mmCIF file of C-alpha atoms and ligand atoms in Angstrom:
data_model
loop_
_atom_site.group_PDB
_atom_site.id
_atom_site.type_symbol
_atom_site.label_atom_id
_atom_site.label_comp_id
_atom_site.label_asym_id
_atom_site.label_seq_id
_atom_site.Cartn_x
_atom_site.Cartn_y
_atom_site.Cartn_z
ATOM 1 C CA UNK A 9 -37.270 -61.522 61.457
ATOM 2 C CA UNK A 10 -39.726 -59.384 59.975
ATOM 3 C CA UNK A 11 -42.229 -57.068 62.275
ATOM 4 C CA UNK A 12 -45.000 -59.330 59.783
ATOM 5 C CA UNK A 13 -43.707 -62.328 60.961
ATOM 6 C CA UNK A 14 -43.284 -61.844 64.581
ATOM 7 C CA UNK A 15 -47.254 -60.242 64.458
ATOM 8 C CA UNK A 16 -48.572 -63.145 62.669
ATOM 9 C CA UNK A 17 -47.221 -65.354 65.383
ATOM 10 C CA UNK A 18 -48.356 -63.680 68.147
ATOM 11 C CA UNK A 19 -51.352 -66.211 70.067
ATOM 12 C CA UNK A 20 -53.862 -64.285 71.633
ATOM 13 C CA UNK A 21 -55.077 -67.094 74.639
ATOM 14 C CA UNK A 22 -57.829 -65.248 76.406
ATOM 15 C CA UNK A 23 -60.164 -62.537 76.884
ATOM 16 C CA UNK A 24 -61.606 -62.659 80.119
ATOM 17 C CA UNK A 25 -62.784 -59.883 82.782
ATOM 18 C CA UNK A 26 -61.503 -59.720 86.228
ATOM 19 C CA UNK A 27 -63.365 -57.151 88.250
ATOM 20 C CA UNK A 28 -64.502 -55.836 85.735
ATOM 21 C CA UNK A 29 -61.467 -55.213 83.591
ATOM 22 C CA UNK A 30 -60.834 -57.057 80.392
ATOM 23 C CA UNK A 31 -57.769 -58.538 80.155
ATOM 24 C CA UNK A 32 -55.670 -59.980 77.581
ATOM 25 C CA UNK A 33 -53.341 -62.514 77.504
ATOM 26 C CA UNK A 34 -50.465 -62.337 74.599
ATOM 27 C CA UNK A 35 -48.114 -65.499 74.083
ATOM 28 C CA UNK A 36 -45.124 -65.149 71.891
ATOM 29 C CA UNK A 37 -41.806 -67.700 70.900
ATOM 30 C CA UNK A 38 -38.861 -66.413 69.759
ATOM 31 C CA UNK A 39 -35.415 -67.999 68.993
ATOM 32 C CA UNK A 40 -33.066 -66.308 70.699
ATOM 33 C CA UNK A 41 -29.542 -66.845 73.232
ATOM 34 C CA UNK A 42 -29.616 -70.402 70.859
ATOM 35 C CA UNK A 43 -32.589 -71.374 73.145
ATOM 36 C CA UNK A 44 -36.500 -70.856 72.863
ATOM 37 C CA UNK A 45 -37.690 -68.007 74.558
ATOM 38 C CA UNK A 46 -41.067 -68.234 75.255
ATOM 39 C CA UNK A 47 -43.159 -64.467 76.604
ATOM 40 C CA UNK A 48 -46.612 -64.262 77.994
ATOM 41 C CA UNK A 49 -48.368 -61.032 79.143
ATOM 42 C CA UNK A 50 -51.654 -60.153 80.587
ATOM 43 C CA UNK A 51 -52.402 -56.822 80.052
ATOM 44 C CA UNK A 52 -55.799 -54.364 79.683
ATOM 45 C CA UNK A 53 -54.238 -53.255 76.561
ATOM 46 C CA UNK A 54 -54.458 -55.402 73.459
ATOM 47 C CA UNK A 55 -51.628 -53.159 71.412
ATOM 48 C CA UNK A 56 -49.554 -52.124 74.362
ATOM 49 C CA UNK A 57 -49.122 -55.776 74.879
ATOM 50 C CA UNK A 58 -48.339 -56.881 71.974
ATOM 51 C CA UNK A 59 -45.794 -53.823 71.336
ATOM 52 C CA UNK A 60 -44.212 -54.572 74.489
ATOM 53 C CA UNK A 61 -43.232 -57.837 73.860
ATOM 54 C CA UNK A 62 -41.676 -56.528 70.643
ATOM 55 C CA UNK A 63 -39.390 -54.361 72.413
ATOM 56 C CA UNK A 64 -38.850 -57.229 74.918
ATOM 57 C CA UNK A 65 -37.459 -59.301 72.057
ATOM 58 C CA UNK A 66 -35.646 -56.432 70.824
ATOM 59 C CA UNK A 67 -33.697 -56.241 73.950
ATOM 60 C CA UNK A 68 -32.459 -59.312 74.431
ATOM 61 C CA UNK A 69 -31.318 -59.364 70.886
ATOM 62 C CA UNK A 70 -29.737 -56.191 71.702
ATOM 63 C CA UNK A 71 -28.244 -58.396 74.276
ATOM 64 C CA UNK A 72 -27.256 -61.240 72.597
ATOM 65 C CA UNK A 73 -25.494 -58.901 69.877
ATOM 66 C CA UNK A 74 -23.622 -57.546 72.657
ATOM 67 C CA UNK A 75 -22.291 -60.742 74.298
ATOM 68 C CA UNK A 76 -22.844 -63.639 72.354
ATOM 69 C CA UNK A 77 -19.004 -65.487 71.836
ATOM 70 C CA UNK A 78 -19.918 -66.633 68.606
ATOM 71 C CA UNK A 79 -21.620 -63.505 66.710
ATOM 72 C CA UNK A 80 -18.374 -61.859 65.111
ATOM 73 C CA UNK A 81 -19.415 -57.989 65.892
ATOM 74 C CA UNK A 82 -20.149 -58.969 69.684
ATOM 75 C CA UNK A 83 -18.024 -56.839 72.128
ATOM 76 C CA UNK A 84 -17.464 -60.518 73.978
ATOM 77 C CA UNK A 85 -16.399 -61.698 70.126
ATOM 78 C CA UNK A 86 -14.155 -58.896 70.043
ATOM 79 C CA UNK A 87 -12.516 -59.142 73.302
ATOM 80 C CA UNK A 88 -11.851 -62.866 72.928
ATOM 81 C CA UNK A 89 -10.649 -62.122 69.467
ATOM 82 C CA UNK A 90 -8.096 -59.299 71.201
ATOM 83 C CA UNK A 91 -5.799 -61.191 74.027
ATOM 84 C CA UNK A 92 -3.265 -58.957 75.338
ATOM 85 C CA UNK A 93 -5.596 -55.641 74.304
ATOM 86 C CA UNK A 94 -8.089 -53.865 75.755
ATOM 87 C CA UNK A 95 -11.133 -53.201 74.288
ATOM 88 C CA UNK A 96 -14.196 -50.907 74.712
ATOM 89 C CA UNK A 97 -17.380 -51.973 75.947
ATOM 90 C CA UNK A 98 -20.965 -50.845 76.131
ATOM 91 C CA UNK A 99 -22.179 -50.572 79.925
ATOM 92 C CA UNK A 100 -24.140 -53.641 79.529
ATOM 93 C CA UNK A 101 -21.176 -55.912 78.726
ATOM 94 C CA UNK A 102 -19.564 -54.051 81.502
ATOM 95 C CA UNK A 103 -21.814 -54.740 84.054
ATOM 96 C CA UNK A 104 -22.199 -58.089 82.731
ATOM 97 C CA UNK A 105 -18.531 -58.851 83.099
ATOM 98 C CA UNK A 106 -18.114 -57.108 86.718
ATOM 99 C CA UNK A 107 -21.289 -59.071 88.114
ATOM 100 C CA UNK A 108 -19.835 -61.983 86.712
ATOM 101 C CA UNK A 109 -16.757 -61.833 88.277
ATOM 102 C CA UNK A 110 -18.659 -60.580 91.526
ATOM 103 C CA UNK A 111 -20.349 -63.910 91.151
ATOM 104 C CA UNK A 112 -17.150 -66.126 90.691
ATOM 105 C CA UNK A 113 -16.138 -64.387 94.102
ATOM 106 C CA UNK A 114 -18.964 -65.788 95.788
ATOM 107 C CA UNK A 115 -18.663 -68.835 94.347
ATOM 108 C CA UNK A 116 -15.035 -69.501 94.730
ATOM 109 C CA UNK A 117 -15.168 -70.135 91.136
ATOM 110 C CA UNK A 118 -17.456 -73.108 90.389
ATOM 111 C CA UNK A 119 -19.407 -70.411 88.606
ATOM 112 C CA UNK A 120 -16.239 -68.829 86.152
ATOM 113 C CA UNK A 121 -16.819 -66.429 83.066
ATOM 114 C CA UNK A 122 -13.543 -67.126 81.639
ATOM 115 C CA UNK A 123 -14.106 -70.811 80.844
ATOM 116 C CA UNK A 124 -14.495 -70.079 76.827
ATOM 117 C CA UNK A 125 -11.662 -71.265 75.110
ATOM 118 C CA UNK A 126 -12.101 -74.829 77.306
ATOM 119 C CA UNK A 127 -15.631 -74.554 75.996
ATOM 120 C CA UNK A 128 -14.547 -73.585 72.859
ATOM 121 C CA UNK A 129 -12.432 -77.128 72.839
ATOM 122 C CA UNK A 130 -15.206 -79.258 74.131
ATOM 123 C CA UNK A 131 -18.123 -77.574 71.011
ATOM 124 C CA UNK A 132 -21.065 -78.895 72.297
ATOM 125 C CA UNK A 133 -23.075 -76.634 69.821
ATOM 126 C CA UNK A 134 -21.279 -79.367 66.619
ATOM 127 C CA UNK A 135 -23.511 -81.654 65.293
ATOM 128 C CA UNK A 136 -20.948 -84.562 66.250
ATOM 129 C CA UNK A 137 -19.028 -82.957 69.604
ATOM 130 C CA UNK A 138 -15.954 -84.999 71.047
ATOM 131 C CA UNK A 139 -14.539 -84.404 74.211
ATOM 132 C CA UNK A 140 -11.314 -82.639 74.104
ATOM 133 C CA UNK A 141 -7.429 -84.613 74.812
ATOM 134 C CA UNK A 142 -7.239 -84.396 78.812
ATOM 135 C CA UNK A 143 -3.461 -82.443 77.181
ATOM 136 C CA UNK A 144 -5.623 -79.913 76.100
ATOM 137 C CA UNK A 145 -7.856 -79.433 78.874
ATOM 138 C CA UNK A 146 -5.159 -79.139 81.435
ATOM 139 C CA UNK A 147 -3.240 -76.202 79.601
ATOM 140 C CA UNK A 148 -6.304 -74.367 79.197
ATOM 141 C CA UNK A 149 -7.569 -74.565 82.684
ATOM 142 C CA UNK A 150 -4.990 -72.980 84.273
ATOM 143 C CA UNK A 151 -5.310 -69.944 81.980
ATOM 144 C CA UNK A 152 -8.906 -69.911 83.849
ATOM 145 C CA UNK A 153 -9.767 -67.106 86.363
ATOM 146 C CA UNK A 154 -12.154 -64.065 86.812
ATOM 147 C CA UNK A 155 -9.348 -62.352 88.659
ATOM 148 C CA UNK A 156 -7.382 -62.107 85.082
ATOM 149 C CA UNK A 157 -9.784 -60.601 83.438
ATOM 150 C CA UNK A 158 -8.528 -56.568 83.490
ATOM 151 C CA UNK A 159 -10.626 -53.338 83.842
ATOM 152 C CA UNK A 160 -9.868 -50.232 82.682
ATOM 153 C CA UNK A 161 -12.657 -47.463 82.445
ATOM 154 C CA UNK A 162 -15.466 -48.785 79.961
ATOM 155 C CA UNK A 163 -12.883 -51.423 78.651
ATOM 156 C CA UNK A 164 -11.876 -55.108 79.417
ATOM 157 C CA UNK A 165 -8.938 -56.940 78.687
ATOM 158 C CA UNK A 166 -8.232 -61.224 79.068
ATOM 159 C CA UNK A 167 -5.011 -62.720 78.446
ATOM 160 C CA UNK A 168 -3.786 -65.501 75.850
ATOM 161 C CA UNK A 169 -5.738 -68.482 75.732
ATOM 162 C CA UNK A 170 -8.136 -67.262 77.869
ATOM 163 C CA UNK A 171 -11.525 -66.320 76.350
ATOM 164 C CA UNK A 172 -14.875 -65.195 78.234
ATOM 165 C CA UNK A 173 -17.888 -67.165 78.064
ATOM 166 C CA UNK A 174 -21.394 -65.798 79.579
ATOM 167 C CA UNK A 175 -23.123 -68.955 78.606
ATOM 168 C CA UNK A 176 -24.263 -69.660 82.310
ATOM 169 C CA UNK A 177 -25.929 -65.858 82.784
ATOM 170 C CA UNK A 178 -26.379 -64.153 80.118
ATOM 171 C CA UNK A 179 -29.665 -65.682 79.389
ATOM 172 C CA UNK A 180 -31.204 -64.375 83.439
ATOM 173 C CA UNK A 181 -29.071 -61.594 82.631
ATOM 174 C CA UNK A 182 -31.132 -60.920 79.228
ATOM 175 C CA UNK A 183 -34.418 -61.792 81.068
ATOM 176 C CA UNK A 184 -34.191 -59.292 83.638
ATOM 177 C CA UNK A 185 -33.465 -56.343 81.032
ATOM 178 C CA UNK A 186 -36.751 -57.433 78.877
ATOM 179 C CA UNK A 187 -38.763 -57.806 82.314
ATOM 180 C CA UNK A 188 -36.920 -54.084 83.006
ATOM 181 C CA UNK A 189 -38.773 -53.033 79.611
ATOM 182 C CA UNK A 190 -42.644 -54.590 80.393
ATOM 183 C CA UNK A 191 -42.146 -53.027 83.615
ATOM 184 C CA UNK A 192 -41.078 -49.474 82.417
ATOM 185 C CA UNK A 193 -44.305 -49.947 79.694
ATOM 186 C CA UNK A 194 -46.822 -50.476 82.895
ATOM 187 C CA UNK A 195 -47.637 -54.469 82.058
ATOM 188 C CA UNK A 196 -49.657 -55.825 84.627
ATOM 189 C CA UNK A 197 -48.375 -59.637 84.337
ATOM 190 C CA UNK A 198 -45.666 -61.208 82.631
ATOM 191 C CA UNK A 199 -43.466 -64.215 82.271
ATOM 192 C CA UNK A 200 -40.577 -64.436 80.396
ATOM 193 C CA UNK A 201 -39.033 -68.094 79.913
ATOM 194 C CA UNK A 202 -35.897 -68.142 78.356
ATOM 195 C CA UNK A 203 -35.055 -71.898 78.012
ATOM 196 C CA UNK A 204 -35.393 -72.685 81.859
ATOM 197 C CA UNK A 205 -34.572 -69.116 83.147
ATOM 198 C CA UNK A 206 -37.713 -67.312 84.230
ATOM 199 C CA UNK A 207 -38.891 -64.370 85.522
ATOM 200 C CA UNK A 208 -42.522 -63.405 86.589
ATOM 201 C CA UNK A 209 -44.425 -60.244 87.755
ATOM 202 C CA UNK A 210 -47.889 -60.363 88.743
ATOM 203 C CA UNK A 211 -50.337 -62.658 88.243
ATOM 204 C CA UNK A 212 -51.452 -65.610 85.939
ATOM 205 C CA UNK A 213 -54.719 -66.043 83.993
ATOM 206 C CA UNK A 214 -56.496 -67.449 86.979
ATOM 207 C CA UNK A 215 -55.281 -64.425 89.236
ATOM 208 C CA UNK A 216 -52.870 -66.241 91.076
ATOM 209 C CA UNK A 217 -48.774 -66.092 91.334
ATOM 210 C CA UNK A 218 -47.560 -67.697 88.485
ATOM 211 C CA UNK A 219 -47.107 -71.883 89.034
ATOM 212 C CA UNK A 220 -43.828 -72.541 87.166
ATOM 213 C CA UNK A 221 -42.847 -76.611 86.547
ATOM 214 C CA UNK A 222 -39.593 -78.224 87.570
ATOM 215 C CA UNK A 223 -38.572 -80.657 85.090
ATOM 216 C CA UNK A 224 -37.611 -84.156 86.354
ATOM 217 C CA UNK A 225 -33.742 -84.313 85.257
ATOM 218 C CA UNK A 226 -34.298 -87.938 84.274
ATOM 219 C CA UNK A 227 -36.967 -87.772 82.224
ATOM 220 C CA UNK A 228 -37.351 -83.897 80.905
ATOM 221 C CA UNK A 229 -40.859 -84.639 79.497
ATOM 222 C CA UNK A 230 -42.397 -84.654 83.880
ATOM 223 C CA UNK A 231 -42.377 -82.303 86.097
ATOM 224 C CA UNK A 232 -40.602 -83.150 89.988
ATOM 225 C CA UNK A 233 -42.776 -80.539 91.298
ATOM 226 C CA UNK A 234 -43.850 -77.059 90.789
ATOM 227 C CA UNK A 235 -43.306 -73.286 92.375
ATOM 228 C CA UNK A 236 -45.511 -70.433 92.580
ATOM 229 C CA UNK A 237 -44.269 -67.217 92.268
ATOM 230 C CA UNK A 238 -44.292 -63.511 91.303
ATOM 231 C CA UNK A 239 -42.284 -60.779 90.905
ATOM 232 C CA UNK A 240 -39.182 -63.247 91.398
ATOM 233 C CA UNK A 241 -37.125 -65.421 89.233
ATOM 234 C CA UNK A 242 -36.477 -69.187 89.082
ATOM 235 C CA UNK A 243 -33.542 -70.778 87.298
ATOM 236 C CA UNK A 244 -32.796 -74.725 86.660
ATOM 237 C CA UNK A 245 -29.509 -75.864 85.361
ATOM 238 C CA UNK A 246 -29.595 -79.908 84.139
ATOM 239 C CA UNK A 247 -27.278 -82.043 82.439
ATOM 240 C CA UNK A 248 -30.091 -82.885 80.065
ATOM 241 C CA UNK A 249 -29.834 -79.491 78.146
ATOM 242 C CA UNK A 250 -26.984 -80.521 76.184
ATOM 243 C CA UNK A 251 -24.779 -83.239 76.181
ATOM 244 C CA UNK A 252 -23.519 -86.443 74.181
ATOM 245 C CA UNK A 253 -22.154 -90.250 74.962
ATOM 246 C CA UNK A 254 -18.912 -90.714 73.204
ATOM 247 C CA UNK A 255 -17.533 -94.497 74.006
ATOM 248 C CA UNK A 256 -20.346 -94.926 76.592
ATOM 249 C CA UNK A 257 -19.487 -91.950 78.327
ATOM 250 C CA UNK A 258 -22.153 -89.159 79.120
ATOM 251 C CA UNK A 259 -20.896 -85.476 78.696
ATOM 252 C CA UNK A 260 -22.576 -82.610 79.526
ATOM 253 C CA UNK A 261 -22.141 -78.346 78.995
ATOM 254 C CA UNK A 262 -21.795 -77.501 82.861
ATOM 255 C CA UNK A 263 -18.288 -77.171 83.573
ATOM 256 C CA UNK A 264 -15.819 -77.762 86.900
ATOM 257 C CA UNK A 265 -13.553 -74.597 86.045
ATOM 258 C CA UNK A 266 -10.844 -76.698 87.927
ATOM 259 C CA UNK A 267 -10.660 -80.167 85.524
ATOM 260 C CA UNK A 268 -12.459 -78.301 82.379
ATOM 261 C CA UNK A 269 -14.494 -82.008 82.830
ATOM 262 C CA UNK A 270 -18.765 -82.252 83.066
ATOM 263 C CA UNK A 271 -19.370 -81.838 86.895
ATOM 264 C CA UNK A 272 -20.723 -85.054 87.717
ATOM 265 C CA UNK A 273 -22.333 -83.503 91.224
ATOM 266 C CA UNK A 274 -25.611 -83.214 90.256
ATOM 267 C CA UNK A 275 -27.955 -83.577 87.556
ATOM 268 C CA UNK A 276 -30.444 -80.594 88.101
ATOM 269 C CA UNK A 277 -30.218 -77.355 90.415
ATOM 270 C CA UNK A 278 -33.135 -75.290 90.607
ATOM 271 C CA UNK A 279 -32.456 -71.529 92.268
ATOM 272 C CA UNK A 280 -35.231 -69.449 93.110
ATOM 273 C CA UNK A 281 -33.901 -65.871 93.877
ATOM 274 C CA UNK A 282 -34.749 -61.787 93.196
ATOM 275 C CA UNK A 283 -33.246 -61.566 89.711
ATOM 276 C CA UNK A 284 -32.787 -64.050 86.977
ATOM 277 C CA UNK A 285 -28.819 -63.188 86.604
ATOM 278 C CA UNK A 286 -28.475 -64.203 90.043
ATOM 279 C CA UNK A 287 -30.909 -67.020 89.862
ATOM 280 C CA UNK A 288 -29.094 -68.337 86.552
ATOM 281 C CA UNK A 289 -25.708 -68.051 87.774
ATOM 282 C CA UNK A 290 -25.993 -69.403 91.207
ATOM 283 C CA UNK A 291 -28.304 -72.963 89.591
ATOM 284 C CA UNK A 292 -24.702 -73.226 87.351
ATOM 285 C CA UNK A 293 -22.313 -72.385 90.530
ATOM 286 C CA UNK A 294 -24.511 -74.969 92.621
ATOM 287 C CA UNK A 295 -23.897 -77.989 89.955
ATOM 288 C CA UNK A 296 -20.417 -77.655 90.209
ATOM 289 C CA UNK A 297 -20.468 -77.235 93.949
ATOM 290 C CA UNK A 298 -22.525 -80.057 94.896
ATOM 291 C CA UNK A 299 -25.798 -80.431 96.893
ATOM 292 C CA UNK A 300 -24.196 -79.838 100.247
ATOM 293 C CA UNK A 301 -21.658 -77.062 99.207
ATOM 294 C CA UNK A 302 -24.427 -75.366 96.880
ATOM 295 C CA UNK A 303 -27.021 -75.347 99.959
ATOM 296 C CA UNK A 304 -24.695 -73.820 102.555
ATOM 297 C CA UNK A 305 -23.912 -70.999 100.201
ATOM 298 C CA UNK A 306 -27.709 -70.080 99.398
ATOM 299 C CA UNK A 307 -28.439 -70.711 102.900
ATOM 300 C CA UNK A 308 -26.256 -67.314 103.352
ATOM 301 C CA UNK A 309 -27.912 -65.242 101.011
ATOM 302 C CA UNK A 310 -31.011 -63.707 101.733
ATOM 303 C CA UNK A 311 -34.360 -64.272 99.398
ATOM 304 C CA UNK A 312 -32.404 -67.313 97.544
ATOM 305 C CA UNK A 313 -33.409 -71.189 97.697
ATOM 306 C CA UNK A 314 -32.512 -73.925 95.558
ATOM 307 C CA UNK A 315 -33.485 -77.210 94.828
ATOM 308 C CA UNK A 316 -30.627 -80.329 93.835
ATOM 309 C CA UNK A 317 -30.778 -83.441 92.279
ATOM 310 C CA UNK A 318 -27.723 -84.681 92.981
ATOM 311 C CA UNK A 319 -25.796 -87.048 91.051
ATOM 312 C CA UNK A 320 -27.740 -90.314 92.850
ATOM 313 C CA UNK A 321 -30.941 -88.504 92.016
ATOM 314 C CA UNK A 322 -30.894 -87.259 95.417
ATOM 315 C CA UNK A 323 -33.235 -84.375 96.204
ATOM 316 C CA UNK A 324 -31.716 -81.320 98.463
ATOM 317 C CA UNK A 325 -33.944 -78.188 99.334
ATOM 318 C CA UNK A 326 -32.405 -75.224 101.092
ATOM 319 C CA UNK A 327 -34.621 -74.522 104.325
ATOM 320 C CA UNK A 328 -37.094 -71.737 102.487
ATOM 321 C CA UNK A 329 -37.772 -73.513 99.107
ATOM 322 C CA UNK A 330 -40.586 -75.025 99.803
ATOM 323 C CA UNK A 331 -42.312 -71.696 101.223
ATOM 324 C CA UNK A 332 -42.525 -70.956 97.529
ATOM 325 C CA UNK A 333 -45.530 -73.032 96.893
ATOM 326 C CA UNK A 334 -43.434 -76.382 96.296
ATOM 327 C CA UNK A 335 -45.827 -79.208 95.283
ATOM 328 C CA UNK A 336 -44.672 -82.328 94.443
ATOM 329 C CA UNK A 337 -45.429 -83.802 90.855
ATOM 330 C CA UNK A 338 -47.335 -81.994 87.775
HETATM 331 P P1 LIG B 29 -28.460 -73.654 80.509
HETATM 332 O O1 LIG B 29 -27.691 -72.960 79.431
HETATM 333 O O2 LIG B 29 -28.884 -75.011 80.163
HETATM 334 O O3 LIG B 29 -29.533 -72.815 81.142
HETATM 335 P P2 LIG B 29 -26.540 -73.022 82.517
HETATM 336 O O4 LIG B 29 -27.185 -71.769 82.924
HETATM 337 O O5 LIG B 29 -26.035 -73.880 83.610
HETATM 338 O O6 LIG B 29 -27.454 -73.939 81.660
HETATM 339 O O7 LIG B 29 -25.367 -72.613 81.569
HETATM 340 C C1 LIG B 29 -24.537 -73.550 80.972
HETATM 341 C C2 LIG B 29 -23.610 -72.806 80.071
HETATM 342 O O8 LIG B 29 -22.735 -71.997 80.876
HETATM 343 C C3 LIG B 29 -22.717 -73.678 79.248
HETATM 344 O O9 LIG B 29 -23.303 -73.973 77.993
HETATM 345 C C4 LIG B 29 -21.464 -72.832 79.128
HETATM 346 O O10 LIG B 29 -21.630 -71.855 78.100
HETATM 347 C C5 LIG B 29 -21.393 -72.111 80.449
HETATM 348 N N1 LIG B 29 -20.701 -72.824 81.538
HETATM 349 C C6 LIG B 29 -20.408 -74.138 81.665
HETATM 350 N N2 LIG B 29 -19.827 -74.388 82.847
HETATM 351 C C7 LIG B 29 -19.761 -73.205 83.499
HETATM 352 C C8 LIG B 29 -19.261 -72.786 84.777
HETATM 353 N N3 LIG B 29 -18.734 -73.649 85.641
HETATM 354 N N4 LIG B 29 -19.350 -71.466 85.086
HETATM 355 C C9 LIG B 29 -19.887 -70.569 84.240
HETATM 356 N N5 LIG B 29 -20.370 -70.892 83.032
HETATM 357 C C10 LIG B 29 -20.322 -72.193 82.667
HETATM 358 MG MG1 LIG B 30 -26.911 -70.710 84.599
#
């Protein structure tokens, strides 16, 4: 997109003093990781702000160029394309791939990077997706598993029929670089929303910590309560994001890494935690674990909460969640 274009759809929202200091707050919408990512800053500085959301959208396309499975240069495009070869990465991808995997660890795999060719099968992207032969599913699950995925210097190998997929990070993984940018450039405030992965710094227009909305899994259009925070990230994985009903069945994009099936555990998770990444990988991890499971792990990690519907439409908070400002409702 053209620099014309992205400045002609910039929405200036306010101009308003706070002790004295004007400040103005810059709202942008971009499509990017196949989602709509949505930035806001609140800055003193009309053209810093606005610059600095350019480069913020510059990075994550930097981002997405770098590990997006279906954009043919991607490194990720390449080593998928490459079984059996190694191939050299940029230090992004790298660290990507090695958190990932660090993250798969924790998670004793309900969270898996290596679930692409199953995803591959299953295409929820088509206009008319069907779920894969059960035939096909089993052979390609057991070529699942982080601990395949080779190292060597700056360069990663995966085996045959085994393809990488960072479809449940890269998009916290993508925030936190852009925040990483605003940051660097001295913004005072900013949000950066990246199709329900979200990161915050300092405060809203009213002054406060930023009050972010929880979407009700069964009907996406409510809220099932709101958090307020700053300088932290919050992360919600639903079955409503994408999915289809094929002969009254409902499928949906978050894997079990075991059966290559929908998890049918829960129907939102919601993880508050220090960096999007971690925030977006753990609300994944948690749906395939289950309310209980996913609790007693974040319950072990410190500065992490989440939130689960479960599959009855249960609701699950881990012990510190609602210290974050949790109201119910709008
Ligand atoms: P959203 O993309 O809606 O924010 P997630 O963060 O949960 O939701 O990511 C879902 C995506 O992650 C899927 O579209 C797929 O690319 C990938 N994925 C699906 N199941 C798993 C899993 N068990 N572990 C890691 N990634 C997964
Ligand atoms: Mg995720």
């Amino acid at each position: 997109m053209s620099l014309t274009l992205l400045l002609c759809s910039f929405l200036l929202i306010f101009r308003q003093s706070f002790s004295q200091e004007t400040l103005f707050q810059l709202e942008h919408e971009e499509f990017l990781l196949g989602t709509l990512v949505e930035f806001k800053v609140i800055h003193d500085d009309f053209g810093e702000a606005q610059n600095s959301i350019l480069q913020a959208v510059s990075e994550i396309q930097r981002i997405e160029n770098l590990i997006s499975p279906y954009i043919f240069s991607s490194e990720v495009y390449q080593i998928n394309a490459n079984p059996g070869k190694f191939v050299k990465v940029s230090s992004e991808t790298l660290e990507l791939c090695q958190k990932s995997c660090e993250l798969a660890k924790l998670t004793n795999s309900a969270f898996e990077p290596t679930l692409g060719a199953v995803l591959e099968k299953w295409n929820f992207n088509a206009l008319e997706p069907k779920k894969p032969s059960q035939e096909i599913l089993d052979a390609l699950v057991k070529k699942v598993g982080y601990s395949k995925i080779q190292f060597k210097n700056d360069s990663i190998k995966v085996d045959f029929e085994m393809k990488l997929d960072f479809g449940g990070i890269g998009k916290g993984f993508a925030v936190d670089k852009a925040i990483l940018i605003l940051k660097k450039n001295g913004i005072k405030s900013a949000l950066i929303n990246a199709g329900g992965d979200i990161f915050c710094f300092g405060k809203n227009s009213e002054g406060k910590k930023w009050k972010i909305g929880i979407k009700n899994p069964e009907k996406s259009d409510k809220n099932l309560g709101t958090v307020e925070i700053s300088d932290f990230a919050v992360a919600t994985s639903g079955n409503y994001e994408r999915n289809f009903v094929e002969n009254g069945i409902f499928y949906h994009h978050i894997l079990n890494p075991k059966t290559g099936l929908p998890s049918q555990t829960c129907k939102s998770v919601t993880v508050l935690a220090k960096t999007c990444e971690l925030a977006d990988a753990l609300a994944t991890a948690i749906f395939v674990l289950g309310a209980e499971n996913g609790i007693e792990l974040v319950e072990t990690l410190e500065k992490t909460e989440a939130f689960v519907v479960d599959g009855n439409g249960n609701l699950f908070f881990s012990k510190g969640f609602k210290d974050f400002g949790f109201s119910e409702g709008f």
